[in-house]
PDB file of C-alpha atoms in Angstrom:
ATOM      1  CA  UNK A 112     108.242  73.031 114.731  1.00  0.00           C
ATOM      2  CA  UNK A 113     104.824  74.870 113.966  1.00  0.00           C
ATOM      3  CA  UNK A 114     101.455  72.994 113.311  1.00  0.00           C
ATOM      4  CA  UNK A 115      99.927  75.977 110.975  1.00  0.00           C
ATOM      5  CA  UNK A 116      97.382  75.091 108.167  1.00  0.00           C
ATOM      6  CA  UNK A 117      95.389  76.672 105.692  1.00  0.00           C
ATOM      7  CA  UNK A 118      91.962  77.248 108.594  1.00  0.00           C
ATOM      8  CA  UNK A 119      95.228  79.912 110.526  1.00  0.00           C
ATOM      9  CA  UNK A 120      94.922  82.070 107.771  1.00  0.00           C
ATOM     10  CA  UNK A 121      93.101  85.527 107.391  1.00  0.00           C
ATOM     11  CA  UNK A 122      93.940  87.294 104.134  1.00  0.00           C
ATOM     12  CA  UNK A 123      93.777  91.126 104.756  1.00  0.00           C
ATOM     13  CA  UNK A 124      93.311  93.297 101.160  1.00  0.00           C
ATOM     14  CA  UNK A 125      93.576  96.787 100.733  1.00  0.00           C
ATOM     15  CA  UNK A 126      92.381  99.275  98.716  1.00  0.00           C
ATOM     16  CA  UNK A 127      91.048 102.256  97.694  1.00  0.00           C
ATOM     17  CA  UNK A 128      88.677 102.851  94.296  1.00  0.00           C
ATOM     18  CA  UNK A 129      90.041  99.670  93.044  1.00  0.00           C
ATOM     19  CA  UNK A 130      86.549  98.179  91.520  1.00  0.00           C
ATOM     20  CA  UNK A 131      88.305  97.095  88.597  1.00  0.00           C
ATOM     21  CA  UNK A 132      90.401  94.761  90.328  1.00  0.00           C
ATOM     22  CA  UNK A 133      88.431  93.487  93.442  1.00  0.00           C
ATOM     23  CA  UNK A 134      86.532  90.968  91.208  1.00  0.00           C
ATOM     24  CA  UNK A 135      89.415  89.611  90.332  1.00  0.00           C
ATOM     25  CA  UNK A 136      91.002  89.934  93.311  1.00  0.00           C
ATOM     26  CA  UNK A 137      88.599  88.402  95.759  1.00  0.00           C
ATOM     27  CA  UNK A 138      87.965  85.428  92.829  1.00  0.00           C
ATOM     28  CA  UNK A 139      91.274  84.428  93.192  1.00  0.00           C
ATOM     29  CA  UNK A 140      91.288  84.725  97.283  1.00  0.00           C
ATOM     30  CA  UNK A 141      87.669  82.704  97.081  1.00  0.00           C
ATOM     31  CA  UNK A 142      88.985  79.236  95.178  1.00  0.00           C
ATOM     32  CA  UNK A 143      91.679  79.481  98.281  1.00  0.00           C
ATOM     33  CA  UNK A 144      89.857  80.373 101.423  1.00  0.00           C
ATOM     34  CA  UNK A 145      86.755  82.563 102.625  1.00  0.00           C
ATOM     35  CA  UNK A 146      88.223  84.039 105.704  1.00  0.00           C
ATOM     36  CA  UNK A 147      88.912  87.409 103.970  1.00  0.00           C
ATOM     37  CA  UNK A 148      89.202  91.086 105.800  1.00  0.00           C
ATOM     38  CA  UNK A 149      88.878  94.199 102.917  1.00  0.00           C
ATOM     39  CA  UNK A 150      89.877  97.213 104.041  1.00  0.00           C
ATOM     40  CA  UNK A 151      88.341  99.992 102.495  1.00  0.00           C
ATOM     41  CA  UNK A 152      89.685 103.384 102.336  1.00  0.00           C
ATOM     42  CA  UNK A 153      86.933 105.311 102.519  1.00  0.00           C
ATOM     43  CA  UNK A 154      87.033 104.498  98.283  1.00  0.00           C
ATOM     44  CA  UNK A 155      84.177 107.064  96.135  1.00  0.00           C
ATOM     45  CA  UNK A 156      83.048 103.564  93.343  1.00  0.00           C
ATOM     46  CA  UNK A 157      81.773 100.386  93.903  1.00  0.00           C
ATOM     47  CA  UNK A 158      84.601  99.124  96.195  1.00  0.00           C
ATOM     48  CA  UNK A 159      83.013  98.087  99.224  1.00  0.00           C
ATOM     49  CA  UNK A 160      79.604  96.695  97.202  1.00  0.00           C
ATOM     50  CA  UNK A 161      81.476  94.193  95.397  1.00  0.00           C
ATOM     51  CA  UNK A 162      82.803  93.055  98.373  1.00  0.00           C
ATOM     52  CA  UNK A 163      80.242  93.008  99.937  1.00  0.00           C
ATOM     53  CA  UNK A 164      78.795  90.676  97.004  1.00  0.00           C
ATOM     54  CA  UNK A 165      81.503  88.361  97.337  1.00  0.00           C
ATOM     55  CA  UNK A 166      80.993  87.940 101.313  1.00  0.00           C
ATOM     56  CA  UNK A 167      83.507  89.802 102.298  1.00  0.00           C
ATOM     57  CA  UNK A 168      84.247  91.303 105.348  1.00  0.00           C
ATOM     58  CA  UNK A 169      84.744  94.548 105.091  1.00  0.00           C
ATOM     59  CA  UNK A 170      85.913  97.960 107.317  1.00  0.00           C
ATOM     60  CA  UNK A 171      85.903 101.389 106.110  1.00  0.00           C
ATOM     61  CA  UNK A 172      88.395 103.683 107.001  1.00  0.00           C
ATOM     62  CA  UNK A 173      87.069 107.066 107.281  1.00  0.00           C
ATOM     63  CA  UNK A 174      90.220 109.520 107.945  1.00  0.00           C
ATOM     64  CA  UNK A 175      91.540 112.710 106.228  1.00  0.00           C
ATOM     65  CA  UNK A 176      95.619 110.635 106.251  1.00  0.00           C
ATOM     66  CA  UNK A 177      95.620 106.980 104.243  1.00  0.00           C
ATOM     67  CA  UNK A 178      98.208 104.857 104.080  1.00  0.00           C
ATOM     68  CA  UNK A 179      99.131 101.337 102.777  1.00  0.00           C
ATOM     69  CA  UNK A 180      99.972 100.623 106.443  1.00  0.00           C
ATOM     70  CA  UNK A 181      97.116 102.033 107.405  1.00  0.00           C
ATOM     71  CA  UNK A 182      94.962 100.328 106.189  1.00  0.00           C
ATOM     72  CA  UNK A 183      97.102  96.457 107.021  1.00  0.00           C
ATOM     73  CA  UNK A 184      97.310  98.205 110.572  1.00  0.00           C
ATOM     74  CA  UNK A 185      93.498  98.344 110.518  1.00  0.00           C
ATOM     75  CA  UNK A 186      92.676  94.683 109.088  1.00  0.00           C
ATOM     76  CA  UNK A 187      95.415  93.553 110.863  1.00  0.00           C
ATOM     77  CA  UNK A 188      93.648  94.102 114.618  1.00  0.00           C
ATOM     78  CA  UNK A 189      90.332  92.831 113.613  1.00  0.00           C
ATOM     79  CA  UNK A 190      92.037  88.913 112.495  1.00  0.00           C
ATOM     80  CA  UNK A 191      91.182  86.240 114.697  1.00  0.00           C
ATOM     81  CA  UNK A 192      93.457  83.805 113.294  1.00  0.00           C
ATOM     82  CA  UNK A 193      97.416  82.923 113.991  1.00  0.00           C
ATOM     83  CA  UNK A 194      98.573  83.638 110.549  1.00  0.00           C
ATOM     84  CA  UNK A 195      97.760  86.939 108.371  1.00  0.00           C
ATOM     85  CA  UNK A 196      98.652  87.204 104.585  1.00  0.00           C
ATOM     86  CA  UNK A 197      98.844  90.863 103.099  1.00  0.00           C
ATOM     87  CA  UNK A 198      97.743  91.565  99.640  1.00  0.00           C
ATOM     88  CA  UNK A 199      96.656  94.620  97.548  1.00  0.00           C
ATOM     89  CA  UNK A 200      93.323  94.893  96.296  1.00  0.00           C
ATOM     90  CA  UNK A 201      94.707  95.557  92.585  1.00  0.00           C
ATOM     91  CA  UNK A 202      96.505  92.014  92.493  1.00  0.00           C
ATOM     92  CA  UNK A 203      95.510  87.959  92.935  1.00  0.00           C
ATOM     93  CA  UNK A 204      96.606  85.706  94.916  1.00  0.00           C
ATOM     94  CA  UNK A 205      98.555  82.391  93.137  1.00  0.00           C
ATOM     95  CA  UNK A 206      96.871  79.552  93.994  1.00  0.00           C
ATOM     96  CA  UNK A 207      99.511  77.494  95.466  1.00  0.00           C
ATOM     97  CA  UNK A 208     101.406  80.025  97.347  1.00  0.00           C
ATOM     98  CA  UNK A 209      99.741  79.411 101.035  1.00  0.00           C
ATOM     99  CA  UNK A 210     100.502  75.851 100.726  1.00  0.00           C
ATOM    100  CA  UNK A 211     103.513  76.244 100.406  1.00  0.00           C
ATOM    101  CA  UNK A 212     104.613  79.139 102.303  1.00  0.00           C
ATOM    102  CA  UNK A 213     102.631  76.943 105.328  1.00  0.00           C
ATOM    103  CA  UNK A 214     104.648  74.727 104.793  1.00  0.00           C
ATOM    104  CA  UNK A 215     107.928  76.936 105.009  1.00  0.00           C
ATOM    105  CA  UNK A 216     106.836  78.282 108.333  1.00  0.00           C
ATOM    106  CA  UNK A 217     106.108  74.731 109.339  1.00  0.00           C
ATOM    107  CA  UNK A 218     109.652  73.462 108.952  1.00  0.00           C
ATOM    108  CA  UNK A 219     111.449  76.586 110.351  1.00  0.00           C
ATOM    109  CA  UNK A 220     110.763  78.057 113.537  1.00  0.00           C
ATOM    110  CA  UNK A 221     112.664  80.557 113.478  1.00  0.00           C
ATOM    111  CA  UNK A 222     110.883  82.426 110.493  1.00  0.00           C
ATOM    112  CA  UNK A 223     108.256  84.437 110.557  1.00  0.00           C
ATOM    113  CA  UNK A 224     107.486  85.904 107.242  1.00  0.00           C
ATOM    114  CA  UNK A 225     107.358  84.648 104.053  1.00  0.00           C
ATOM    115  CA  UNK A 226     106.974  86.000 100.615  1.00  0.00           C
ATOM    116  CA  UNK A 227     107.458  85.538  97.134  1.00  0.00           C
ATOM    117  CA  UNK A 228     107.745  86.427  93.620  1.00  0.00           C
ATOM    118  CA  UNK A 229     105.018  88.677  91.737  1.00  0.00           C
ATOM    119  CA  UNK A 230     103.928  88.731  88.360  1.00  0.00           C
ATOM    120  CA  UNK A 231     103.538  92.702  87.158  1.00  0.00           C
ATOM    121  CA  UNK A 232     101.470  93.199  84.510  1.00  0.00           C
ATOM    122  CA  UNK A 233     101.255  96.958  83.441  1.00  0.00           C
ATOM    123  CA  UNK A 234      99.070  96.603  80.624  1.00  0.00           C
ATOM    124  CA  UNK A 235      96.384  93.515  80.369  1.00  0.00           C
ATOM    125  CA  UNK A 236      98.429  90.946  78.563  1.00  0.00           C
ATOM    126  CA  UNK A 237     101.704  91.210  79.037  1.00  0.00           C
ATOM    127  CA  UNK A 238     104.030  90.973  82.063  1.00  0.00           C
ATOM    128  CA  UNK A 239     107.452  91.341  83.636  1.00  0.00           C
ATOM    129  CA  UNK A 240     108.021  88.899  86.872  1.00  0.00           C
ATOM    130  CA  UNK A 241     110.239  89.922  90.102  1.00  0.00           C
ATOM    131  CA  UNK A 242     112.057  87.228  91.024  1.00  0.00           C
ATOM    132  CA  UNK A 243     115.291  86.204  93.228  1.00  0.00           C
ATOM    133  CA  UNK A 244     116.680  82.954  91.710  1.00  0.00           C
ATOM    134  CA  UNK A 245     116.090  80.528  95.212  1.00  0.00           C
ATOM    135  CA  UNK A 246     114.881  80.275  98.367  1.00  0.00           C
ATOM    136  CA  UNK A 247     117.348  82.689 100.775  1.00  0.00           C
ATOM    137  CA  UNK A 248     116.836  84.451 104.128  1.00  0.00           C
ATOM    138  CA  UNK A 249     116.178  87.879 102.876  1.00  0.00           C
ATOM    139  CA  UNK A 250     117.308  91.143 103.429  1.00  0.00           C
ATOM    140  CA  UNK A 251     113.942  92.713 102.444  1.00  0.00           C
ATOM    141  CA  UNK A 252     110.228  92.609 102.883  1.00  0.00           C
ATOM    142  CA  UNK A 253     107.827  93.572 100.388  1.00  0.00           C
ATOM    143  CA  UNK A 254     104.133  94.900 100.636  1.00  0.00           C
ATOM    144  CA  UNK A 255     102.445  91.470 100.491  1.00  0.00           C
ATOM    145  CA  UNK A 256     103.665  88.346 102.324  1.00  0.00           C
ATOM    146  CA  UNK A 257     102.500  85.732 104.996  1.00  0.00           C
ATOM    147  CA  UNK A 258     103.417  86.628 109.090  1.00  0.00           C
ATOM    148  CA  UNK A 259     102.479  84.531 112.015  1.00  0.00           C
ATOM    149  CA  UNK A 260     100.480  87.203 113.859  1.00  0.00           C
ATOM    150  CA  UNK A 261     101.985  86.890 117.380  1.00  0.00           C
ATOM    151  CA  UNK A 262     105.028  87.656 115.776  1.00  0.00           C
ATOM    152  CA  UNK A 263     103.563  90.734 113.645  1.00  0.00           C
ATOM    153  CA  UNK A 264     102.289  92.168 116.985  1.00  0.00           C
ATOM    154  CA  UNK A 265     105.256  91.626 119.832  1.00  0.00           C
ATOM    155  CA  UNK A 266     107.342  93.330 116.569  1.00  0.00           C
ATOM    156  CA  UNK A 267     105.406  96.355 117.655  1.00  0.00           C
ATOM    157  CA  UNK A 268     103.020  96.217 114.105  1.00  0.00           C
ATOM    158  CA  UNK A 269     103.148  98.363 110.734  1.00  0.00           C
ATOM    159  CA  UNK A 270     103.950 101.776 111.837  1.00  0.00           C
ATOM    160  CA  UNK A 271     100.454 103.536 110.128  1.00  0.00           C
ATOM    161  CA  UNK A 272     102.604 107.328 109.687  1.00  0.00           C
ATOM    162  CA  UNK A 273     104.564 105.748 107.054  1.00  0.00           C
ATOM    163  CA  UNK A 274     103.544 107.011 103.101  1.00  0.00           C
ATOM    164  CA  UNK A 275     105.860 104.227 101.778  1.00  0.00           C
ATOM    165  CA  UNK A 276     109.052 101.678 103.133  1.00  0.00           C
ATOM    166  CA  UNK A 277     106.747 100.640 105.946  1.00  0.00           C
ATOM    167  CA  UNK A 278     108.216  97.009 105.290  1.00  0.00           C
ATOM    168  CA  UNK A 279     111.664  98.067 105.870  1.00  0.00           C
ATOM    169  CA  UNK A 280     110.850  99.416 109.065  1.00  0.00           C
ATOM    170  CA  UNK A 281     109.020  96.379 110.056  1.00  0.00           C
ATOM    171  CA  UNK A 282     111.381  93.704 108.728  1.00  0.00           C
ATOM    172  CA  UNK A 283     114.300  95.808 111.133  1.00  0.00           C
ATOM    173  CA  UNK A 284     111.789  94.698 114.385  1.00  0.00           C
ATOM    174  CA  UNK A 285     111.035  91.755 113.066  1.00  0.00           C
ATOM    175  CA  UNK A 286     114.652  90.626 113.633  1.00  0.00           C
ATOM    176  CA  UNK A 287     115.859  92.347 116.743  1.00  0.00           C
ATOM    177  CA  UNK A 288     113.238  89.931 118.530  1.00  0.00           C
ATOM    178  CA  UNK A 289     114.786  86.953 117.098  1.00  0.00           C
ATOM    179  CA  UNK A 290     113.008  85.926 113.798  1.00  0.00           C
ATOM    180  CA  UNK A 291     113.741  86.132 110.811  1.00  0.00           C
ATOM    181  CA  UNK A 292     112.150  87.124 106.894  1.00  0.00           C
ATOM    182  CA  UNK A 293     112.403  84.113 104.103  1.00  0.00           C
ATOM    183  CA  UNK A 294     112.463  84.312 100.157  1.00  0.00           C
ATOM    184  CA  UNK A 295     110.517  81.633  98.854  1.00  0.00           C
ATOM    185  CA  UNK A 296     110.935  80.854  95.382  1.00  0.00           C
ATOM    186  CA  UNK A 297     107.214  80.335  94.512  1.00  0.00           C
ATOM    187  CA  UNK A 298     104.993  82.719  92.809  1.00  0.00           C
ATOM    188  CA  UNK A 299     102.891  84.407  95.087  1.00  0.00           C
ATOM    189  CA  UNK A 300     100.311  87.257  93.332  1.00  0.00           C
ATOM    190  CA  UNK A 301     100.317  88.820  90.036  1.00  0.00           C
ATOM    191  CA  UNK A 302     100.026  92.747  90.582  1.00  0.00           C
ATOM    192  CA  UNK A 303      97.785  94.098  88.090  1.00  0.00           C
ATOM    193  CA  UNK A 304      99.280  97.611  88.355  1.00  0.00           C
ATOM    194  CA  UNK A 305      97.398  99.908  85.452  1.00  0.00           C
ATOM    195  CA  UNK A 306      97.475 103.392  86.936  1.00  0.00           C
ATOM    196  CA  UNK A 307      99.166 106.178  85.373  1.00  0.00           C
ATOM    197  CA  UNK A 308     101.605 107.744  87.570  1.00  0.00           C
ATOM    198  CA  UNK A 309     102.230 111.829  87.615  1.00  0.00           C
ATOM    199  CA  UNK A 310     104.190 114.235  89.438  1.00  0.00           C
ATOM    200  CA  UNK A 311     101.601 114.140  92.756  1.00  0.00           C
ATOM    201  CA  UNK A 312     102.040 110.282  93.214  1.00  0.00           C
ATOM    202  CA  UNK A 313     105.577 111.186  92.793  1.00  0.00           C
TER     203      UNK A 313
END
């Protein structure tokens, strides 16, 4: 049985040019905890000031190659604590998602990652949710979710080459040394996902 609780965790956002959202994002983190890590990459607005406002850690990544993994890669080697949560800079973190996915990790020791269901909200008032319909060991991992960090790092870490399906990758390691990836059934973040999408994000 673990012993985590709440002073293990380091939240680790990401972003780039996402001063619209970090407000919001880092509001949400604040009510929670104040150990935060932003990882900036290398964004051309007011990303890294706002943070910066709120207290934030942050690290710039300067590079001509970005990545989501990148970027978790990054903030992931600078946290001190035993337990990392992932979230994007465009999304919020629910406030009781840490107690209870502490609590998850807590009572199995054979899991390692936990994550949950998002709220997407493509315009500013309405949204669609993402959910599985109970707790399950699951056979995916998404961007965002809670890892014990000992476990994140002997899995070899987020491979940083990796435009997209990093998770996949990850969640495959993540079980051939012995641990395993939960569904919780608990909202996690709400994903505040406005951009418009073209043929070169395609």
């Amino acid at each position: 049985m673990n012993d985590f609780s709440l002073k293990d965790i380091t939240i680790v956002v990401i972003g780039k040019n996402e001063e619209s959202n970090l407000e919001r994002c880092f509001d949400s983190i604040n009510k929670i905890t104040k150990s935060i890590i932003y990882v900036d990459s290398n964004s051309s607005d007011k990303s890294t000031e706002i943070a910066l406002r709120f207290g934030v850690k942050v690290v710039v990544i300067s590079s001509n190659y970005y990545t989501a993994s990148l970027g978790r890669v990054v903030g992931a080697r600078k946290v001190k604590t035993r337990l990392i949560q992932f979230i994007d800079g465009d999304m919020t973190l629910d406030g009781g998602w840490l107690k209870e996915s502490i609590k998850y990790l807590n009572l199995n020791s054979k899991c390692a990652v936990v994550h949950g269901f998002k709220k997407e909200y493509k315009t500013p008032n309405s949204f669609t949710i993402k959910a599985d319909k109970k707790n399950w060991r699951s056979d995916y991992l998404q961007g965002s979710y809670l890892i014990i960090k000992e476990v994140y790092f002997n899995a070899g870490e987020l491979d940083p080459r990796f435009p997209g399906e990093e998770e996949r990758d990850l969640y495959v390691r993540i079980h051939k040394i012995g641990y395993q990836v939960w569904y919780i059934h608990k909202l996690m973040s709400s994903h505040y996902d406005f951009k418009k999408r073209g043929l070169k994000y395609l």
